[in-house]
mmCIF file of C-alpha atoms in Angstrom:
data_model
loop_
_atom_site.group_PDB
_atom_site.id
_atom_site.type_symbol
_atom_site.label_atom_id
_atom_site.label_comp_id
_atom_site.label_asym_id
_atom_site.label_seq_id
_atom_site.Cartn_x
_atom_site.Cartn_y
_atom_site.Cartn_z
ATOM 1 C CA MET J 1 106.833 176.906 40.317
ATOM 2 C CA ALA J 2 109.566 176.325 37.542
ATOM 3 C CA PRO J 3 108.383 179.343 35.161
ATOM 4 C CA TYR J 4 108.447 181.749 37.981
ATOM 5 C CA ARG J 5 111.782 181.179 39.576
ATOM 6 C CA TRP J 6 113.516 184.197 38.098
ATOM 7 C CA LEU J 7 110.232 186.182 38.953
ATOM 8 C CA ALA J 8 110.368 185.098 42.348
ATOM 9 C CA LYS J 9 113.662 186.106 43.191
ATOM 10 C CA GLU J 10 113.001 189.740 42.158
ATOM 11 C CA LEU J 11 109.738 189.857 44.166
ATOM 12 C CA LEU J 12 110.796 188.286 47.390
ATOM 13 C CA GLU J 13 112.275 191.736 48.455
ATOM 14 C CA ALA J 14 108.937 193.205 48.160
ATOM 15 C CA GLY J 15 107.554 191.451 51.216
ATOM 16 C CA PRO J 16 105.917 187.934 51.971
ATOM 17 C CA LEU J 17 105.426 185.972 48.817
ATOM 18 C CA VAL J 18 103.350 182.894 48.826
ATOM 19 C CA GLY J 19 103.806 180.319 45.445
ATOM 20 C CA LEU J 20 100.936 177.814 44.630
ATOM 21 C CA ALA J 21 102.458 174.608 43.296
ATOM 22 C CA VAL J 22 101.234 171.189 42.596
ATOM 23 C CA ASN J 23 102.495 169.071 45.481
ATOM 24 C CA ASP J 24 100.006 166.204 45.495
ATOM 25 C CA THR J 25 100.388 164.642 42.003
ATOM 26 C CA SER J 26 98.016 161.907 42.176
ATOM 27 C CA GLY J 27 95.389 164.156 43.657
ATOM 28 C CA TYR J 28 95.802 167.001 40.955
ATOM 29 C CA LEU J 29 95.379 164.205 38.072
ATOM 30 C CA GLY J 30 92.418 162.648 39.822
ATOM 31 C CA LEU J 31 90.387 165.943 39.505
ATOM 32 C CA PRO J 32 88.274 166.223 36.537
ATOM 33 C CA ALA J 33 90.014 168.562 33.934
ATOM 34 C CA GLU J 34 87.062 170.797 33.432
ATOM 35 C CA GLU J 35 86.553 171.293 37.384
ATOM 36 C CA LEU J 36 90.376 171.570 38.109
ATOM 37 C CA ILE J 37 90.878 175.173 38.010
ATOM 38 C CA PRO J 38 87.687 176.280 40.170
ATOM 39 C CA ARG J 39 88.257 173.790 42.495
ATOM 40 C CA LEU J 40 91.789 174.625 43.192
ATOM 41 C CA ALA J 41 90.998 178.338 43.279
ATOM 42 C CA GLU J 42 88.715 177.633 46.125
ATOM 43 C CA ARG J 43 91.178 175.682 47.934
ATOM 44 C CA TYR J 44 94.135 178.342 47.426
ATOM 45 C CA ALA J 45 91.531 181.301 48.368
ATOM 46 C CA ARG J 46 90.822 179.672 51.539
ATOM 47 C CA GLU J 47 94.402 178.783 52.288
ATOM 48 C CA LEU J 48 95.375 182.329 51.760
ATOM 49 C CA LEU J 49 92.510 183.695 54.035
ATOM 50 C CA ASP J 50 93.673 181.163 56.686
ATOM 51 C CA GLN J 51 96.921 182.585 56.684
ATOM 52 C CA GLY J 52 95.722 186.155 57.904
ATOM 53 C CA GLY J 53 96.079 187.962 54.645
ATOM 54 C CA GLU J 54 93.773 190.851 53.943
ATOM 55 C CA GLN J 55 95.518 192.609 50.869
ATOM 56 C CA PHE J 56 96.868 190.616 47.965
ATOM 57 C CA HIS J 57 98.827 191.180 44.682
ATOM 58 C CA ILE J 58 98.119 188.313 42.509
ATOM 59 C CA VAL J 59 100.300 187.352 39.336
ATOM 60 C CA GLY J 60 99.455 184.249 37.384
ATOM 61 C CA TYR J 61 101.500 183.025 34.184
ATOM 62 C CA CYS J 62 99.804 180.477 31.528
ATOM 63 C CA LEU J 63 97.289 178.191 33.086
ATOM 64 C CA GLY J 64 98.246 180.409 36.398
ATOM 65 C CA GLY J 65 96.696 183.276 34.891
ATOM 66 C CA LEU J 66 93.203 181.680 34.803
ATOM 67 C CA LEU J 67 93.855 180.442 38.223
ATOM 68 C CA ALA J 68 94.788 183.726 39.620
ATOM 69 C CA THR J 69 91.811 185.464 38.097
ATOM 70 C CA GLU J 70 89.559 182.914 39.699
ATOM 71 C CA ILE J 71 91.466 183.065 43.113
ATOM 72 C CA ALA J 72 91.141 186.887 42.801
ATOM 73 C CA GLY J 73 87.412 186.822 42.312
ATOM 74 C CA ARG J 74 86.746 184.365 45.369
ATOM 75 C CA LEU J 75 89.344 186.471 47.786
ATOM 76 C CA THR J 76 87.117 189.629 47.011
ATOM 77 C CA GLU J 77 83.830 187.528 47.594
ATOM 78 C CA ALA J 78 85.503 186.993 50.974
ATOM 79 C CA GLY J 79 85.871 190.494 51.778
ATOM 80 C CA ALA J 80 89.967 190.397 51.128
ATOM 81 C CA HIS J 81 91.149 193.287 49.040
ATOM 82 C CA VAL J 82 92.870 192.224 45.907
ATOM 83 C CA ALA J 83 94.835 195.378 45.296
ATOM 84 C CA SER J 84 96.331 194.274 41.902
ATOM 85 C CA LEU J 85 95.916 191.218 39.592
ATOM 86 C CA VAL J 86 98.261 190.681 36.704
ATOM 87 C CA VAL J 87 98.313 187.958 34.352
ATOM 88 C CA VAL J 88 101.215 187.050 32.174
ATOM 89 C CA SER J 89 100.763 185.441 28.542
ATOM 90 C CA SER J 90 97.785 183.675 29.569
ATOM 91 C CA TYR J 91 94.744 182.510 27.522
ATOM 92 C CA ARG J 92 92.074 179.633 27.395
ATOM 93 C CA VAL J 93 92.744 177.868 23.813
ATOM 94 C CA PRO J 94 89.358 178.036 22.410
ATOM 95 C CA TYR J 95 89.146 174.847 20.523
ATOM 96 C CA GLN J 96 88.959 171.367 21.642
ATOM 97 C CA ILE J 97 92.392 169.376 21.291
ATOM 98 C CA GLY J 98 92.056 165.566 20.915
ATOM 99 C CA GLU J 99 95.288 164.947 19.377
ATOM 100 C CA GLU J 100 97.543 163.538 22.126
ATOM 101 C CA LEU J 101 100.655 164.046 19.951
ATOM 102 C CA LEU J 102 100.174 167.991 20.335
ATOM 103 C CA PHE J 103 100.193 167.703 23.960
ATOM 104 C CA GLU J 104 103.661 165.882 23.713
ATOM 105 C CA TYR J 105 104.827 168.516 20.790
ATOM 106 C CA ALA J 106 103.825 171.490 23.213
ATOM 107 C CA PHE J 107 105.555 169.817 26.347
ATOM 108 C CA GLY J 108 108.641 169.371 24.339
ATOM 109 C CA ARG J 109 108.507 173.078 23.388
ATOM 110 C CA VAL J 110 107.803 174.093 27.065
ATOM 111 C CA LEU J 111 111.140 172.032 27.959
ATOM 112 C CA SER J 112 113.085 173.686 25.045
ATOM 113 C CA ALA J 113 113.669 170.000 24.281
ATOM 114 C CA ASP J 114 115.134 168.849 20.746
ATOM 115 C CA LEU J 115 111.881 168.422 18.900
ATOM 116 C CA GLY J 116 113.558 166.820 15.883
ATOM 117 C CA ARG J 117 114.875 164.050 18.091
ATOM 118 C CA MET J 118 111.515 163.542 19.460
ATOM 119 C CA GLY J 119 110.211 162.866 15.991
ATOM 120 C CA PHE J 120 108.561 166.006 15.356
ATOM 121 C CA PRO J 121 108.931 168.786 12.889
ATOM 122 C CA THR J 122 111.499 171.304 13.767
ATOM 123 C CA ASP J 123 109.981 174.254 11.822
ATOM 124 C CA GLU J 124 107.385 175.793 14.446
ATOM 125 C CA GLN J 125 105.774 178.018 11.676
ATOM 126 C CA LEU J 126 105.227 174.706 9.453
ATOM 127 C CA VAL J 127 103.498 173.380 12.524
ATOM 128 C CA GLY J 128 101.334 176.520 12.960
ATOM 129 C CA GLN J 129 100.322 176.118 9.061
ATOM 130 C CA ALA J 130 99.245 172.600 9.776
ATOM 131 C CA PHE J 131 97.616 173.688 12.828
ATOM 132 C CA GLN J 132 95.435 176.219 10.843
ATOM 133 C CA ARG J 133 94.583 173.841 8.176
ATOM 134 C CA VAL J 134 93.178 171.203 10.482
ATOM 135 C CA LEU J 135 91.155 174.072 12.315
ATOM 136 C CA ALA J 136 89.559 175.206 8.763
ATOM 137 C CA ALA J 137 88.723 171.536 8.195
ATOM 138 C CA THR J 138 87.206 170.908 11.641
ATOM 139 C CA PRO J 139 86.373 174.443 13.162
ATOM 140 C CA GLY J 140 86.816 174.476 17.016
ATOM 141 C CA GLN J 141 88.393 170.844 17.307
ATOM 142 C CA VAL J 142 91.829 169.398 16.495
ATOM 143 C CA PRO J 143 90.656 165.415 16.178
ATOM 144 C CA ASP J 144 93.036 162.692 16.843
ATOM 145 C CA GLY J 145 94.694 161.612 13.874
ATOM 146 C CA ALA J 146 93.858 165.000 11.823
ATOM 147 C CA PHE J 147 97.688 165.990 11.021
ATOM 148 C CA ASP J 148 98.252 162.484 9.485
ATOM 149 C CA ALA J 149 96.066 163.093 6.388
ATOM 150 C CA LEU J 150 97.545 166.440 5.388
ATOM 151 C CA ASP J 151 98.597 166.943 1.922
ATOM 152 C CA GLY J 152 98.917 169.660 -0.772
ATOM 153 C CA GLN J 153 102.324 171.100 -0.222
ATOM 154 C CA PRO J 154 105.382 169.425 0.607
ATOM 155 C CA GLY J 155 105.821 171.005 4.294
ATOM 156 C CA LEU J 156 102.263 169.846 5.302
ATOM 157 C CA VAL J 157 103.256 166.598 3.775
ATOM 158 C CA GLU J 158 106.234 166.422 5.967
ATOM 159 C CA VAL J 159 104.088 167.168 8.902
ATOM 160 C CA ALA J 160 101.746 164.311 8.256
ATOM 161 C CA GLU J 161 104.630 161.861 7.788
ATOM 162 C CA ARG J 162 106.108 162.619 11.088
ATOM 163 C CA PHE J 163 103.055 162.471 12.926
ATOM 164 C CA ARG J 164 101.969 158.961 11.336
ATOM 165 C CA ALA J 165 105.601 157.686 12.140
ATOM 166 C CA LEU J 166 105.072 158.960 15.762
ATOM 167 C CA ARG J 167 101.868 157.126 15.777
ATOM 168 C CA ARG J 168 103.105 153.796 14.847
ATOM 169 C CA ARG J 169 104.730 153.624 18.438
ATOM 170 C CA SER J 170 102.379 153.220 21.297
ATOM 171 C CA PRO J 171 101.868 156.096 23.645
ATOM 172 C CA GLU J 172 103.754 154.261 26.366
ATOM 173 C CA GLU J 173 106.907 153.910 24.074
ATOM 174 C CA ARG J 174 106.952 157.636 22.873
ATOM 175 C CA ARG J 175 106.382 158.389 26.658
ATOM 176 C CA ALA J 176 109.356 156.466 27.829
ATOM 177 C CA ALA J 177 111.594 157.536 24.852
ATOM 178 C CA MET J 178 110.663 161.104 25.458
ATOM 179 C CA ALA J 179 111.644 160.649 29.160
ATOM 180 C CA ARG J 180 114.868 159.207 28.534
ATOM 181 C CA GLN J 181 115.703 162.041 26.007
ATOM 182 C CA PHE J 182 114.867 164.736 28.482
ATOM 183 C CA VAL J 183 117.263 163.323 31.095
ATOM 184 C CA ASP J 184 119.871 163.118 28.470
ATOM 185 C CA GLU J 185 119.458 166.533 27.558
ATOM 186 C CA GLY J 186 119.736 167.596 31.124
ATOM 187 C CA LEU J 187 116.213 169.331 31.443
ATOM 188 C CA ALA J 188 114.453 170.016 34.396
ATOM 189 C CA VAL J 189 113.655 166.715 35.401
ATOM 190 C CA GLY J 190 115.648 164.209 37.541
ATOM 191 C CA SER J 191 114.587 160.750 35.975
ATOM 192 C CA PRO J 192 112.664 159.045 33.410
ATOM 193 C CA GLU J 193 109.916 158.513 36.028
ATOM 194 C CA GLN J 194 109.729 162.023 37.191
ATOM 195 C CA ALA J 195 109.739 163.125 33.385
ATOM 196 C CA THR J 196 106.677 161.016 32.641
ATOM 197 C CA GLN J 197 104.898 162.238 35.714
ATOM 198 C CA LEU J 198 105.705 165.880 34.793
ATOM 199 C CA TYR J 199 104.394 165.292 31.466
ATOM 200 C CA GLU J 200 101.007 164.039 33.228
ATOM 201 C CA VAL J 201 100.875 167.169 35.127
ATOM 202 C CA PHE J 202 101.344 169.125 31.995
ATOM 203 C CA ARG J 203 98.746 167.369 29.951
ATOM 204 C CA GLN J 204 96.258 167.729 32.711
ATOM 205 C CA SER J 205 96.861 171.473 33.227
ATOM 206 C CA PHE J 206 96.493 171.909 29.444
ATOM 207 C CA ARG J 207 93.399 170.235 29.209
ATOM 208 C CA ALA J 208 92.069 172.132 32.342
ATOM 209 C CA ALA J 209 92.905 175.470 30.782
ATOM 210 C CA ASN J 210 91.151 174.029 27.429
ATOM 211 C CA LEU J 211 87.849 173.238 28.985
ATOM 212 C CA HIS J 212 87.800 176.043 31.502
ATOM 213 C CA GLN J 213 84.714 178.382 31.595
ATOM 214 C CA PRO J 214 85.750 181.423 33.422
ATOM 215 C CA GLU J 215 83.704 183.510 35.738
ATOM 216 C CA LEU J 216 83.644 187.358 34.888
ATOM 217 C CA TYR J 217 85.966 189.354 36.957
ATOM 218 C CA ALA J 218 84.522 192.422 38.519
ATOM 219 C CA GLY J 219 87.930 194.193 39.117
ATOM 220 C CA ASP J 220 90.663 195.778 37.197
ATOM 221 C CA MET J 221 93.637 193.533 35.898
ATOM 222 C CA THR J 222 96.702 193.998 33.818
ATOM 223 C CA LEU J 223 97.864 191.676 31.026
ATOM 224 C CA LEU J 224 101.342 191.308 30.227
ATOM 225 C CA ARG J 225 101.364 190.290 26.833
ATOM 226 C CA PRO J 226 104.607 189.115 25.042
ATOM 227 C CA ARG J 227 105.849 190.823 21.937
ATOM 228 C CA GLY J 228 107.371 187.737 20.488
ATOM 229 C CA THR J 229 105.160 185.740 18.234
ATOM 230 C CA LEU J 230 104.419 182.172 18.753
ATOM 231 C CA ARG J 231 104.309 180.511 15.288
ATOM 232 C CA PHE J 232 102.913 177.472 16.563
ATOM 233 C CA LEU J 233 99.732 179.424 17.544
ATOM 234 C CA PRO J 234 99.193 182.232 15.082
ATOM 235 C CA GLY J 235 97.444 185.034 16.092
ATOM 236 C CA LEU J 236 97.823 184.297 19.880
ATOM 237 C CA GLN J 237 98.401 188.250 20.899
ATOM 238 C CA ALA J 238 95.004 189.032 19.462
ATOM 239 C CA ASP J 239 92.788 186.304 20.656
ATOM 240 C CA MET J 240 94.677 186.599 24.116
ATOM 241 C CA THR J 241 93.625 190.245 24.500
ATOM 242 C CA GLU J 242 90.233 189.674 23.383
ATOM 243 C CA PHE J 243 89.697 186.861 25.677
ATOM 244 C CA TRP J 244 90.655 189.045 28.661
ATOM 245 C CA ARG J 245 88.477 191.916 27.494
ATOM 246 C CA ASP J 246 85.600 189.471 27.720
ATOM 247 C CA VAL J 247 86.296 188.384 31.120
ATOM 248 C CA CYS J 248 87.330 191.815 32.679
ATOM 249 C CA LEU J 249 84.512 193.949 33.890
ATOM 250 C CA GLY J 250 86.579 196.622 35.208
ATOM 251 C CA GLU J 251 89.604 198.064 33.258
ATOM 252 C CA LEU J 252 91.961 196.115 31.497
ATOM 253 C CA ASP J 253 95.343 197.171 31.059
ATOM 254 C CA VAL J 254 97.405 195.422 28.177
ATOM 255 C CA ILE J 255 101.204 195.943 28.465
ATOM 256 C CA ASP J 256 103.599 194.538 25.905
ATOM 257 C CA VAL J 257 106.813 192.719 27.342
ATOM 258 C CA ALA J 258 109.807 191.045 25.884
ATOM 259 C CA GLY J 259 109.931 187.431 24.833
ATOM 260 C CA ASP J 260 107.539 185.010 23.476
ATOM 261 C CA HIS J 261 105.084 182.768 25.641
ATOM 262 C CA PHE J 262 107.749 180.418 26.702
ATOM 263 C CA SER J 263 110.463 183.161 27.164
ATOM 264 C CA CYS J 264 108.712 186.112 28.788
ATOM 265 C CA LEU J 265 109.413 185.346 32.419
ATOM 266 C CA ASP J 266 113.183 183.786 31.745
ATOM 267 C CA ALA J 267 116.226 185.075 32.944
ATOM 268 C CA SER J 268 116.852 187.476 30.028
ATOM 269 C CA ASN J 269 113.467 189.118 29.775
ATOM 270 C CA VAL J 270 112.189 188.900 33.352
ATOM 271 C CA ALA J 271 113.339 192.201 34.230
ATOM 272 C CA GLU J 272 110.673 193.904 32.074
ATOM 273 C CA ALA J 273 107.787 192.162 33.372
ATOM 274 C CA VAL J 274 109.026 192.771 37.164
ATOM 275 C CA ARG J 275 109.125 196.653 36.319
ATOM 276 C CA HIS J 276 105.621 196.497 35.149
ATOM 277 C CA ILE J 277 104.306 194.348 38.143
ATOM 278 C CA ARG J 278 105.926 196.526 40.587
ATOM 279 C CA ALA J 279 104.684 199.470 38.954
ATOM 280 C CA VAL J 280 101.032 198.094 38.973
ATOM 281 C CA ALA J 281 101.462 197.228 42.674
ATOM 282 C CA GLU J 282 102.640 200.677 43.436
ATOM 283 C CA LYS J 283 99.885 202.304 41.535
ATOM 284 C CA SER J 284 97.375 200.463 43.493
ATOM 285 C CA ALA J 285 98.788 201.566 46.489
ATOM 286 C CA VAL J 286 98.461 205.175 45.714
ATOM 287 C CA SER J 287 94.858 204.655 44.448
#
């Protein structure tokens, strides 16, 4: 629930608010990644219906957008009224990622950690260029070790050197050092053990989003799309929009909001997102 903390504060005054969180880590990690989203959607929809709800306004961010859409479909099939569905900066990465170091890089980026101290390049645009070079060589896949052999221009050579240096350490060594660093930097982790566990949850979530095959959604939905570019994933805005156009069979309303993928719901930008979420809910009430 961490990414929703500022959003939840703003929405609490509108009425009953339910947040869906991972409270059984071992159970979450034990689910096959390709089955995680549909199985959770089925469970959460059933729990929401068991609480007696008949009308729902559903919001999901990142992986939560994929999950929210599946929940909305199941609630509708069960006869409940999904008054509005809003997905915020959500997307299914369309290529298979086998490079473990990319998960670690993305996790550090999510927590706003010192990526240089973790051993990664600090220029996000450079990592994005490396990403595109790898995908050009192996379309649809980012194989394990693919960054190690990059060459041609100084920046890509630097990326390759950094990845090779990190790979000389075992995954266990890297995770332990990463966890200690996060605690030292005062990030949202209580102990090295909790940091390691949080990483495993993140990795499972990323893989689930990567492998998910979404069902088509027969209702209307709103996509809140960050204006800020994410240089780590060039072209994200266009890819994200096209993805939801393919999923949504009803009317898709695309609204650009402040921030980038990592900051669009933080304290400095959440007001704009809240304004649009409320407007969507009010519009559904009128119609």
